[in-house]
mmCIF file of C-alpha atoms in Angstrom:
data_model
loop_
_atom_site.group_PDB
_atom_site.id
_atom_site.type_symbol
_atom_site.label_atom_id
_atom_site.label_comp_id
_atom_site.label_asym_id
_atom_site.label_seq_id
_atom_site.Cartn_x
_atom_site.Cartn_y
_atom_site.Cartn_z
ATOM 1 C CA GLU A 6 -14.053 0.077 24.941
ATOM 2 C CA THR A 7 -11.159 -2.145 23.780
ATOM 3 C CA GLY A 8 -9.412 -1.181 20.557
ATOM 4 C CA VAL A 9 -8.110 -3.444 17.818
ATOM 5 C CA THR A 10 -5.269 -5.682 18.941
ATOM 6 C CA GLN A 11 -2.878 -7.814 16.909
ATOM 7 C CA SER A 12 -0.399 -10.523 17.753
ATOM 8 C CA PRO A 13 2.437 -11.111 17.533
ATOM 9 C CA THR A 14 4.106 -7.705 17.234
ATOM 10 C CA HIS A 15 7.073 -9.001 15.273
ATOM 11 C CA LEU A 16 7.790 -12.267 13.538
ATOM 12 C CA ILE A 17 10.757 -13.664 11.644
ATOM 13 C CA LYS A 18 10.294 -16.622 9.300
ATOM 14 C CA THR A 19 12.252 -18.283 6.536
ATOM 15 C CA ARG A 20 11.182 -18.713 2.957
ATOM 16 C CA GLY A 21 8.754 -21.593 2.449
ATOM 17 C CA GLN A 22 7.422 -21.570 6.018
ATOM 18 C CA GLN A 23 3.855 -20.839 7.048
ATOM 19 C CA VAL A 24 2.671 -18.086 9.395
ATOM 20 C CA THR A 25 -0.514 -17.216 11.286
ATOM 21 C CA LEU A 26 -1.297 -13.676 12.383
ATOM 22 C CA ARG A 27 -4.105 -12.819 14.779
ATOM 23 C CA CYS A 28 -6.450 -9.884 15.207
ATOM 24 C CA SER A 29 -9.072 -9.064 17.823
ATOM 25 C CA SER A 30 -11.653 -6.611 16.594
ATOM 26 C CA GLN A 31 -12.898 -3.609 18.510
ATOM 27 C CA SER A 32 -15.794 -4.334 20.824
ATOM 28 C CA GLY A 33 -19.094 -4.401 18.917
ATOM 29 C CA HIS A 34 -17.498 -4.687 15.468
ATOM 30 C CA ASN A 35 -18.381 -7.629 13.231
ATOM 31 C CA THR A 36 -16.128 -6.942 10.236
ATOM 32 C CA VAL A 37 -12.376 -7.439 9.970
ATOM 33 C CA SER A 38 -10.236 -6.446 7.000
ATOM 34 C CA TRP A 39 -6.580 -7.327 6.464
ATOM 35 C CA TYR A 40 -4.015 -5.153 4.697
ATOM 36 C CA GLN A 41 -0.390 -5.603 3.698
ATOM 37 C CA GLN A 42 1.899 -2.587 3.840
ATOM 38 C CA ALA A 43 5.315 -2.864 2.211
ATOM 39 C CA LEU A 44 7.973 -0.393 3.259
ATOM 40 C CA GLY A 45 7.290 3.075 1.883
ATOM 41 C CA GLN A 46 3.942 2.092 0.390
ATOM 42 C CA GLY A 47 0.312 2.503 1.310
ATOM 43 C CA PRO A 48 -1.547 -0.523 2.675
ATOM 44 C CA GLN A 49 -2.971 -2.974 0.122
ATOM 45 C CA PHE A 50 -6.292 -4.715 0.748
ATOM 46 C CA ILE A 51 -5.931 -8.493 1.189
ATOM 47 C CA PHE A 52 -9.457 -9.573 2.165
ATOM 48 C CA GLN A 53 -12.344 -8.874 4.484
ATOM 49 C CA TYR A 54 -14.438 -11.066 6.767
ATOM 50 C CA TYR A 55 -17.989 -10.241 7.746
ATOM 51 C CA ARG A 56 -19.885 -12.514 10.114
ATOM 52 C CA GLU A 57 -17.386 -15.342 9.564
ATOM 53 C CA GLU A 58 -17.615 -15.253 5.746
ATOM 54 C CA GLU A 59 -15.068 -13.845 3.291
ATOM 55 C CA ASN A 60 -16.613 -10.665 1.930
ATOM 56 C CA GLY A 61 -14.222 -9.417 -0.707
ATOM 57 C CA ARG A 62 -10.655 -10.131 -1.709
ATOM 58 C CA GLY A 63 -7.859 -8.071 -3.196
ATOM 59 C CA ASN A 64 -5.213 -9.143 -5.678
ATOM 60 C CA PHE A 65 -3.452 -11.694 -3.471
ATOM 61 C CA PRO A 66 -2.773 -15.370 -4.286
ATOM 62 C CA PRO A 67 -4.654 -18.240 -2.602
ATOM 63 C CA ARG A 68 -1.731 -18.929 -0.267
ATOM 64 C CA PHE A 69 -3.104 -15.939 1.674
ATOM 65 C CA SER A 70 -6.121 -17.250 3.545
ATOM 66 C CA GLY A 71 -8.151 -16.181 6.509
ATOM 67 C CA LEU A 72 -10.666 -17.070 9.103
ATOM 68 C CA GLN A 73 -13.096 -15.241 11.324
ATOM 69 C CA PHE A 74 -14.384 -16.712 14.566
ATOM 70 C CA PRO A 75 -17.810 -16.356 16.235
ATOM 71 C CA ASN A 76 -16.402 -13.642 18.525
ATOM 72 C CA TYR A 77 -15.346 -11.783 15.313
ATOM 73 C CA SER A 78 -11.627 -12.147 15.947
ATOM 74 C CA SER A 79 -9.696 -13.165 12.859
ATOM 75 C CA GLU A 80 -6.608 -14.949 11.601
ATOM 76 C CA LEU A 81 -4.507 -14.365 8.508
ATOM 77 C CA ASN A 82 -2.572 -17.392 7.279
ATOM 78 C CA VAL A 83 0.189 -17.227 4.711
ATOM 79 C CA ASN A 84 1.628 -20.444 3.274
ATOM 80 C CA ALA A 85 4.868 -20.968 1.354
ATOM 81 C CA LEU A 86 6.315 -17.646 2.467
ATOM 82 C CA GLU A 87 8.263 -15.619 -0.069
ATOM 83 C CA LEU A 88 10.781 -12.846 0.518
ATOM 84 C CA ASP A 89 8.275 -10.295 -0.860
ATOM 85 C CA ASP A 90 5.830 -11.194 1.904
ATOM 86 C CA SER A 91 8.001 -9.174 4.289
ATOM 87 C CA ALA A 92 5.747 -6.308 5.319
ATOM 88 C CA LEU A 93 3.625 -4.782 8.052
ATOM 89 C CA TYR A 94 0.304 -6.603 8.250
ATOM 90 C CA LEU A 95 -2.569 -4.496 9.493
ATOM 91 C CA CYS A 96 -6.043 -5.484 10.464
ATOM 92 C CA ALA A 97 -8.967 -3.108 10.673
ATOM 93 C CA SER A 98 -12.342 -3.585 12.277
ATOM 94 C CA SER A 99 -15.632 -1.906 11.588
ATOM 95 C CA LEU A 100 -19.334 -2.363 12.004
ATOM 96 C CA GLY A 101 -21.166 -3.801 9.031
ATOM 97 C CA GLY A 102 -20.042 -5.654 5.910
ATOM 98 C CA ARG A 103 -20.834 -2.838 3.538
ATOM 99 C CA GLY A 104 -21.387 0.876 3.569
ATOM 100 C CA LYS A 105 -20.036 3.870 5.230
ATOM 101 C CA ASN A 106 -18.607 2.971 8.588
ATOM 102 C CA GLU A 107 -15.256 4.132 9.885
ATOM 103 C CA GLN A 108 -12.477 1.572 10.069
ATOM 104 C CA PHE A 109 -10.174 1.302 13.058
ATOM 105 C CA PHE A 110 -6.741 -0.206 12.681
ATOM 106 C CA GLY A 111 -4.592 -2.256 14.991
ATOM 107 C CA PRO A 112 -0.881 -1.679 15.629
ATOM 108 C CA GLY A 113 0.173 -4.234 13.035
ATOM 109 C CA THR A 114 2.422 -7.279 12.873
ATOM 110 C CA ARG A 115 5.850 -6.804 11.312
ATOM 111 C CA LEU A 116 6.725 -9.956 9.339
ATOM 112 C CA THR A 117 10.269 -10.507 8.103
ATOM 113 C CA VAL A 118 10.938 -13.378 5.710
ATOM 114 C CA LEU A 119 14.577 -14.432 5.367
ATOM 115 C CA LYS B 13 -9.494 0.572 -11.158
ATOM 116 C CA GLN B 14 -9.396 3.140 -8.371
ATOM 117 C CA GLU B 15 -6.050 4.873 -7.909
ATOM 118 C CA VAL B 16 -5.178 7.304 -5.136
ATOM 119 C CA THR B 17 -2.344 9.804 -5.357
ATOM 120 C CA GLN B 18 -0.953 12.006 -2.625
ATOM 121 C CA ILE B 19 1.079 15.121 -3.184
ATOM 122 C CA PRO B 20 3.596 16.054 -1.967
ATOM 123 C CA ALA B 21 5.373 12.832 -1.026
ATOM 124 C CA ALA B 22 7.294 14.673 1.676
ATOM 125 C CA LEU B 23 6.986 18.039 3.347
ATOM 126 C CA SER B 24 9.181 19.857 5.843
ATOM 127 C CA VAL B 25 7.895 22.970 7.620
ATOM 128 C CA PRO B 26 8.802 25.053 10.673
ATOM 129 C CA GLU B 27 6.588 24.862 13.723
ATOM 130 C CA GLY B 28 3.541 27.123 13.611
ATOM 131 C CA GLU B 29 2.929 26.980 9.882
ATOM 132 C CA ASN B 30 -0.417 26.112 8.401
ATOM 133 C CA LEU B 31 -0.190 23.416 5.753
ATOM 134 C CA VAL B 32 -2.247 21.524 3.209
ATOM 135 C CA LEU B 33 -1.891 17.906 2.146
ATOM 136 C CA ASN B 34 -3.488 16.790 -1.095
ATOM 137 C CA CYS B 35 -5.172 13.576 -2.130
ATOM 138 C CA SER B 36 -6.673 12.762 -5.515
ATOM 139 C CA PHE B 37 -8.572 9.710 -6.710
ATOM 140 C CA THR B 38 -9.543 8.536 -10.178
ATOM 141 C CA ASP B 39 -13.050 7.144 -9.641
ATOM 142 C CA SER B 40 -15.623 9.410 -7.992
ATOM 143 C CA ALA B 41 -17.873 6.453 -7.047
ATOM 144 C CA ILE B 42 -16.782 6.276 -3.425
ATOM 145 C CA TYR B 43 -18.650 5.735 -0.180
ATOM 146 C CA ASN B 44 -16.352 7.870 1.931
ATOM 147 C CA LEU B 45 -12.779 9.019 2.404
ATOM 148 C CA GLN B 46 -10.639 8.650 5.503
ATOM 149 C CA TRP B 47 -7.469 10.430 6.537
ATOM 150 C CA PHE B 48 -5.033 8.509 8.716
ATOM 151 C CA ARG B 49 -1.850 9.256 10.566
ATOM 152 C CA GLN B 50 0.955 6.686 10.793
ATOM 153 C CA ASP B 51 3.998 6.983 13.025
ATOM 154 C CA PRO B 52 7.107 5.044 11.917
ATOM 155 C CA GLY B 53 6.594 1.281 12.166
ATOM 156 C CA LYS B 54 3.186 1.718 13.792
ATOM 157 C CA GLY B 55 -0.447 1.149 12.866
ATOM 158 C CA LEU B 56 -2.871 3.711 11.469
ATOM 159 C CA THR B 57 -4.741 6.252 13.558
ATOM 160 C CA SER B 58 -7.964 7.511 12.024
ATOM 161 C CA LEU B 59 -8.082 11.306 11.904
ATOM 162 C CA LEU B 60 -11.181 12.195 9.924
ATOM 163 C CA LEU B 61 -13.882 10.414 7.959
ATOM 164 C CA ILE B 62 -15.836 12.272 5.281
ATOM 165 C CA GLN B 63 -18.913 10.620 3.835
ATOM 166 C CA SER B 64 -19.500 10.989 0.098
ATOM 167 C CA SER B 65 -22.409 13.376 0.746
ATOM 168 C CA GLN B 66 -20.319 15.697 2.924
ATOM 169 C CA ARG B 67 -18.022 18.532 1.916
ATOM 170 C CA GLU B 68 -15.802 18.763 4.985
ATOM 171 C CA GLN B 69 -15.064 17.547 8.486
ATOM 172 C CA THR B 70 -13.192 19.216 11.304
ATOM 173 C CA SER B 71 -11.428 17.907 14.377
ATOM 174 C CA GLY B 72 -9.390 20.321 16.448
ATOM 175 C CA ARG B 73 -6.624 21.785 14.264
ATOM 176 C CA LEU B 74 -7.496 19.459 11.385
ATOM 177 C CA ASN B 75 -9.930 20.158 8.587
ATOM 178 C CA ALA B 76 -10.554 17.808 5.682
ATOM 179 C CA SER B 77 -12.500 18.696 2.567
ATOM 180 C CA LEU B 78 -13.913 16.489 -0.167
ATOM 181 C CA ASP B 79 -14.796 17.365 -3.754
ATOM 182 C CA LYS B 80 -16.070 14.070 -5.057
ATOM 183 C CA SER B 81 -16.845 15.256 -8.568
ATOM 184 C CA SER B 82 -13.268 16.380 -9.165
ATOM 185 C CA GLY B 83 -11.764 13.458 -7.229
ATOM 186 C CA ARG B 84 -9.940 15.570 -4.655
ATOM 187 C CA SER B 85 -9.547 15.880 -0.923
ATOM 188 C CA THR B 86 -7.351 18.121 1.175
ATOM 189 C CA LEU B 87 -6.218 17.879 4.772
ATOM 190 C CA TYR B 88 -5.519 21.247 6.356
ATOM 191 C CA ILE B 89 -3.390 21.336 9.501
ATOM 192 C CA ALA B 90 -3.413 24.624 11.393
ATOM 193 C CA ALA B 91 -0.551 25.859 13.549
ATOM 194 C CA SER B 92 1.600 22.778 13.024
ATOM 195 C CA GLN B 93 3.566 21.292 15.938
ATOM 196 C CA PRO B 94 6.567 18.921 16.088
ATOM 197 C CA GLY B 95 4.187 16.244 17.391
ATOM 198 C CA ASP B 96 2.376 16.383 14.049
ATOM 199 C CA SER B 97 5.422 14.805 12.377
ATOM 200 C CA ALA B 98 4.240 11.530 10.837
ATOM 201 C CA THR B 99 3.078 10.053 7.551
ATOM 202 C CA TYR B 100 -0.438 11.042 6.533
ATOM 203 C CA LEU B 101 -2.434 8.615 4.387
ATOM 204 C CA CYS B 102 -5.717 9.114 2.649
ATOM 205 C CA ALA B 103 -7.927 6.202 1.688
ATOM 206 C CA VAL B 104 -11.153 5.936 -0.289
ATOM 207 C CA ASN B 105 -13.836 3.407 0.513
ATOM 208 C CA THR B 106 -14.847 1.823 -2.775
ATOM 209 C CA GLY B 107 -17.628 -0.265 -1.294
ATOM 210 C CA PHE B 108 -17.862 -3.099 1.201
ATOM 211 C CA GLN B 109 -15.405 -1.023 3.206
ATOM 212 C CA LYS B 110 -12.472 -1.962 0.997
ATOM 213 C CA LEU B 111 -10.061 0.929 1.354
ATOM 214 C CA VAL B 112 -7.735 2.014 -1.442
ATOM 215 C CA PHE B 113 -4.799 3.975 -0.044
ATOM 216 C CA GLY B 114 -2.423 6.537 -1.392
ATOM 217 C CA THR B 115 1.298 6.205 -0.680
ATOM 218 C CA GLY B 116 1.198 8.972 1.898
ATOM 219 C CA THR B 117 2.787 12.336 2.643
ATOM 220 C CA ARG B 118 5.684 12.266 5.087
ATOM 221 C CA LEU B 119 5.497 15.399 7.238
ATOM 222 C CA LEU B 120 8.323 16.796 9.345
ATOM 223 C CA VAL B 121 7.623 19.787 11.581
ATOM 224 C CA SER B 122 10.777 21.393 12.971
ATOM 225 C CA PRO B 123 10.838 23.214 16.322
#
């Protein structure tokens, strides 16, 4: 069974640029959630994708957007990067768009915005 | 709005001690609660999942309890080891598997 993978591991961008982060869900999982974790804080929910549709969104502006593919892998896109977007971005996969299933996290992508 | 608090923020203990980490949440309408471990700069490793209908879960030296009505959970670590040093996060599932996290307890176990 393959776990959750994310790419790239690290990324450095400058303010105003755009970035795409990628996540492959665990085998058999159809739901991917994205979280942003600033240094010293707990992760904050960005949004979730279930069967290729957005299925809930946290308090993040529209310049944070996402996509889920038929194989349930997912992308997080951030436009017009700001310094405060520097964080660890985590994706989590699970089975089912609602309910009680355990979520499994990937290793994260560390984004630095200069 | 669901808020999750973890106390203490940091904890330092000698090897072999038993310890308790606390998590409290403001809204008892949760689906489940998960405890995670995070090593510096790394992703989250799921330790225990407690469904809202359960009172506790155990895995090895770890035991997590849940009192939904009072909005509290505890993670008990028995016979702590230096390898247990990490940040421990609790998260409540508020529905549609959206997790609300606390800010974590940073644990250091000294040999």
